[in-house]
Coordinates of C-alpha atoms in Angstrom, one line a residue:
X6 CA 43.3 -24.9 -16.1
X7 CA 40.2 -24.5 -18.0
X8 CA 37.6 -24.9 -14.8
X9 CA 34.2 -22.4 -15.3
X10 CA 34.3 -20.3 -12.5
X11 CA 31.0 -20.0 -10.5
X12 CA 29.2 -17.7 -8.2
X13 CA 28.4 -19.3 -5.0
X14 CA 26.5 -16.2 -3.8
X15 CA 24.1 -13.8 -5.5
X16 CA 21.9 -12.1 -3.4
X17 CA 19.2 -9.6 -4.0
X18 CA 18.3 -7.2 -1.6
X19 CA 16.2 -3.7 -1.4
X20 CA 16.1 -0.7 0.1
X21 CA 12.2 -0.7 0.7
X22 CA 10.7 -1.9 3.8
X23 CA 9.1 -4.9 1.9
X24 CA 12.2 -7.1 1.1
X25 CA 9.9 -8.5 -2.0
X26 CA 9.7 -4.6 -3.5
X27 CA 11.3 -1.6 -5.2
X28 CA 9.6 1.7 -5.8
X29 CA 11.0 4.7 -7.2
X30 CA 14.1 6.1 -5.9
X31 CA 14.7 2.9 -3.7
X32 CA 18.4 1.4 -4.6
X33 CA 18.3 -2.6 -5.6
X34 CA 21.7 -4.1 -4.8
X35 CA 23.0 -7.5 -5.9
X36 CA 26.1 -9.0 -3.5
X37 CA 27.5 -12.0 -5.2
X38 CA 30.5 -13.8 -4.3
X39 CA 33.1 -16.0 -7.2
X40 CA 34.1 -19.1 -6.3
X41 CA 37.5 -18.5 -7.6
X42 CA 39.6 -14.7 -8.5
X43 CA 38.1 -12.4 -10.9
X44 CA 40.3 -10.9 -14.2
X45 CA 38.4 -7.8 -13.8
X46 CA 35.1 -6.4 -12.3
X47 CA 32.0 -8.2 -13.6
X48 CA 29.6 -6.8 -15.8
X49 CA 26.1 -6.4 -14.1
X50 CA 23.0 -5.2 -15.3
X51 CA 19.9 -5.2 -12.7
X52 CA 16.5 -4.2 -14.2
X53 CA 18.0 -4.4 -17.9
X54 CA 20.3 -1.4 -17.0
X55 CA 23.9 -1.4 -16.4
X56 CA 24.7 -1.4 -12.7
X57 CA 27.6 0.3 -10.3
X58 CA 29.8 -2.9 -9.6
X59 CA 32.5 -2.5 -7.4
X60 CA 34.4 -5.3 -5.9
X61 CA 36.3 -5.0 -2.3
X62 CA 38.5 -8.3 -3.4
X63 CA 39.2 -10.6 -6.1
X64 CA 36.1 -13.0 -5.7
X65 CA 33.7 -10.1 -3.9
X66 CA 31.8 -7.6 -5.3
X67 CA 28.8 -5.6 -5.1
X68 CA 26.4 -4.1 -8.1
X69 CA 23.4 -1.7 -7.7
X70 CA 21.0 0.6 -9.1
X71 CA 18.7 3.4 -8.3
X72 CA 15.0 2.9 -9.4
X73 CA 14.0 5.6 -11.7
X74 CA 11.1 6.4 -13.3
X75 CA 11.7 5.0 -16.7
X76 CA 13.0 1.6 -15.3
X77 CA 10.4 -1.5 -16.3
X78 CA 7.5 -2.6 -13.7
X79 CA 7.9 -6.2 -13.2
X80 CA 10.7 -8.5 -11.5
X81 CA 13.9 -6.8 -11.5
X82 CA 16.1 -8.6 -13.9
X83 CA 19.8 -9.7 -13.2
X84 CA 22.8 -10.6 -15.2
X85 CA 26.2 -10.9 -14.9
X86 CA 29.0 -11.5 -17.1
X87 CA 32.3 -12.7 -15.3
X88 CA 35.6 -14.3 -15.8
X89 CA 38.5 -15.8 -13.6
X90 CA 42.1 -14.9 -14.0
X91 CA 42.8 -16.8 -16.5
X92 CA 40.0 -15.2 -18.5
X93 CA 37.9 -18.0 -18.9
X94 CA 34.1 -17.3 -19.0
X95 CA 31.6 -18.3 -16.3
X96 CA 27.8 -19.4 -17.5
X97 CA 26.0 -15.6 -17.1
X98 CA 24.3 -15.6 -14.1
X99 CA 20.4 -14.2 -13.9
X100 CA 19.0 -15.4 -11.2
X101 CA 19.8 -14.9 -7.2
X102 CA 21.1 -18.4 -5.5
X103 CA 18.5 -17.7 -2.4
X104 CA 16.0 -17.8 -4.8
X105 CA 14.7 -13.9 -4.1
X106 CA 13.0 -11.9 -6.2
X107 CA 11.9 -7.9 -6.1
X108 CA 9.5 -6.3 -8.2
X109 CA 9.6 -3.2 -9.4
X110 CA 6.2 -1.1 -8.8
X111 CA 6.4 2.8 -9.2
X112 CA 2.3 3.0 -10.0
X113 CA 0.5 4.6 -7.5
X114 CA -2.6 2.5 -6.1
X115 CA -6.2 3.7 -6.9
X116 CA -9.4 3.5 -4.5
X117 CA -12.4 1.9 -7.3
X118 CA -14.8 1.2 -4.8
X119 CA -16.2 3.4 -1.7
X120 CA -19.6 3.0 -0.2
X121 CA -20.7 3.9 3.0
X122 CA -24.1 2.4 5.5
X123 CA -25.1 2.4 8.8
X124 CA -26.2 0.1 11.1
X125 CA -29.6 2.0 11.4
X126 CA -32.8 0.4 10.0
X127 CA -32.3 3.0 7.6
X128 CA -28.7 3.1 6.5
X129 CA -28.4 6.3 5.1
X130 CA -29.2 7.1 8.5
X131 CA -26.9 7.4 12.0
X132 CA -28.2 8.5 15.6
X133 CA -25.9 8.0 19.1
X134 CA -24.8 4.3 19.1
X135 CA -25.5 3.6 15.5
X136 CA -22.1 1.6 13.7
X137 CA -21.2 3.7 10.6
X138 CA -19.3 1.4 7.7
X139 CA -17.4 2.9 4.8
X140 CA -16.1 -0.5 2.2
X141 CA -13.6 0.5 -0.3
X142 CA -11.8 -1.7 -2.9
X143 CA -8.2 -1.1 -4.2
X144 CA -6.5 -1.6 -8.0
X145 CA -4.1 -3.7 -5.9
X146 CA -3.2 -4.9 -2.8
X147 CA -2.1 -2.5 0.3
X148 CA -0.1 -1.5 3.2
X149 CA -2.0 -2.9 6.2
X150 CA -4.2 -1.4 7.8
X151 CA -5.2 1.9 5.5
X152 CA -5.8 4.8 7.1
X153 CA -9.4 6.1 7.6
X154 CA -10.6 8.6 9.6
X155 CA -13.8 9.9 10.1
X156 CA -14.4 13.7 10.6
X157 CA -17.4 14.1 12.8
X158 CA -16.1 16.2 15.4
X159 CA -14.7 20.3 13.9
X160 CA -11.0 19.7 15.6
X161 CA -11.3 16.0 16.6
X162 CA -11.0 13.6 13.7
X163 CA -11.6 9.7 15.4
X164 CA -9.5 7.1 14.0
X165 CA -11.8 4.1 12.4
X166 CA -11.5 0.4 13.1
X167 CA -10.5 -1.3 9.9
X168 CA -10.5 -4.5 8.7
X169 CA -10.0 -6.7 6.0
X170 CA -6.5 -7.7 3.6
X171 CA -5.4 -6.9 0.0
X172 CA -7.3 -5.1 -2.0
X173 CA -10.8 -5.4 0.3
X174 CA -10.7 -3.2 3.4
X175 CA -13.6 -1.9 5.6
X176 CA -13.8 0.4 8.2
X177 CA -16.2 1.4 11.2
X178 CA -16.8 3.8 14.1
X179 CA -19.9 3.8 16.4
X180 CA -21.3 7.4 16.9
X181 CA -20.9 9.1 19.9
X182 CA -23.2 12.2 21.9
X183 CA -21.2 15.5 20.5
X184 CA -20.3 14.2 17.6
X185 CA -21.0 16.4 15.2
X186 CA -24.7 16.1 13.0
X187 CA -24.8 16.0 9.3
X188 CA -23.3 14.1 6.8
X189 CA -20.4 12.2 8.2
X190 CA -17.3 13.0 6.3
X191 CA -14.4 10.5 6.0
X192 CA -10.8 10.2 4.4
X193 CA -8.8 7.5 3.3
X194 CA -5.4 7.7 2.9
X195 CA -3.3 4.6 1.7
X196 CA -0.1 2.7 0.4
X197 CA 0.4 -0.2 -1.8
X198 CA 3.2 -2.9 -0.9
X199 CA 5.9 -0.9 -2.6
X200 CA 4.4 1.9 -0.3
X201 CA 3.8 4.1 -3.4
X202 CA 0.9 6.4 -2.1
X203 CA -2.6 6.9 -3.2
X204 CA -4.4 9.8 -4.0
X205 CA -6.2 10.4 -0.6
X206 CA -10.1 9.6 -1.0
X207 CA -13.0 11.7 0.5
X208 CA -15.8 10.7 -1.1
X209 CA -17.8 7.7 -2.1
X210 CA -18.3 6.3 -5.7
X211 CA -22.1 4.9 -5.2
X212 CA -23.3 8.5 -3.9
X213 CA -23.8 7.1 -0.8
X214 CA -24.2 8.9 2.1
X215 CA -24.5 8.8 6.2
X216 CA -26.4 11.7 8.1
X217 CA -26.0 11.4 11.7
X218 CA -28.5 13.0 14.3
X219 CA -28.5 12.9 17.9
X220 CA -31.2 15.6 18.6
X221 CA -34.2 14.1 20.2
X222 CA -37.3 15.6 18.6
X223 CA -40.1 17.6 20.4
X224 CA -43.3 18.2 19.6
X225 CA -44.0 22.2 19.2
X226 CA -47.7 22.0 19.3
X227 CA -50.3 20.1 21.2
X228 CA -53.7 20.6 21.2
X229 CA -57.3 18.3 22.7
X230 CA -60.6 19.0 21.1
X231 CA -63.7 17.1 21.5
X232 CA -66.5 16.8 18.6
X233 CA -69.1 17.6 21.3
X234 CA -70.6 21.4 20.9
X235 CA -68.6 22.2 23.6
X236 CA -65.0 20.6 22.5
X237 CA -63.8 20.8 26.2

């Protein structure tokens, strides 16, 4: 009998919370199942590296690695090298049969763009009911929603409203009486789809700024003169 054996399942899977990732440290396991008994435990290698392949019968076994940090960014390559009993070879096998695919990405995201308006006539401007805006642009696409929060309150920091998806994200809060006045300070803090985090951003990249003021103003002087000799 000189059949090819065959796998009839290959199935990539990841530890990471995105089924389409792998960051560092994450483990990347391939399941795959022979269509007939295996001479001996396959030889597997998952991002170009050997795997850990153990097999819990004759036809199925189970291979993995743990993503380290000299492991290639990019699609996590497979390949495995298997024969049947009577030791004929099967065609190497280097892609999953349900088609999946996980990329390896152990960069940390980057905030390029941060600017920050209000919705004042002037925007560097904020006063009680005024809609403050920070934009920021990513080197990649995130985690929705980042996290901004603005810290205009000493003890009280108010969650923003964001919006947006990818690498484009904005975020808003409308100023409130006791908020505190002066420049309104913000942070981001953010994860790419591998959820590798960012460095946490506090300040903007145009210079812009937003100075918020709730005090109504009073007039400290006040005086009625007439140009007649007698001004009163």
């Amino acid at each position: 009998d000189n059949t090819v054996p065959t796998l009839t399942l290959a199935e990539l899977t990841t530890s990471n919370a995105n089924e389409d990732f792998a960051k560092q440290g994450d483990r990347v396991t391939l399941t795959f199942t022979s269509n007939e008994d295996l001479l001996t435990v396959p030889t597997v290698n998952l991002g170009g590296r050997a795997a850990t392949t153990a097999c819990s019968d004759d036809q199925n076994c189970t291979a993995y690695i743990d993503m380290n940090s000299l492991d290639v960014e990019g699609e996590i390559s497979i390949s495995v090298a298997f024969k049947n009993t009577l030791g004929v070879s099967g065609a190497t096998v280097t892609e999953s049969t349900n088609a999946r695919s996980i990329t390896y990405d152990r960069s940390a995201p980057t905030i390029s763009v941060v600017r920050i308006k209000s919705s004042n006539s002037d925007t560097t401007k904020a006063k009680e009911g005024d809609a403050v805006t920070l934009f920021f642009k990513s080197s990649e696409n995130l985690i929705a929603n980042p996290t901004v929060v603005f810290l205009v309150t000493p003890g009280d920091n108010l969650d923003a409203t964001e919006s947006g998806a990818n690498d484009t994200w904005s975020a808003a809060f409308t100023m409130a009486n006791g908020n505190t006045e002066g420049d309104v300070d913000f942070t981001i803090n953010y994860f790419d789809l591998a959820g590798n985090a960012g460095s946490q951003v506090i300040s903007t990249t145009n210079s812009s700024v937003v100075t918020y003021d709730e005090t109504v103003p009073t007039l400290t002087n006040v005086t009625i003169a007439s140009s007649n000799p007698d001004p009163t």
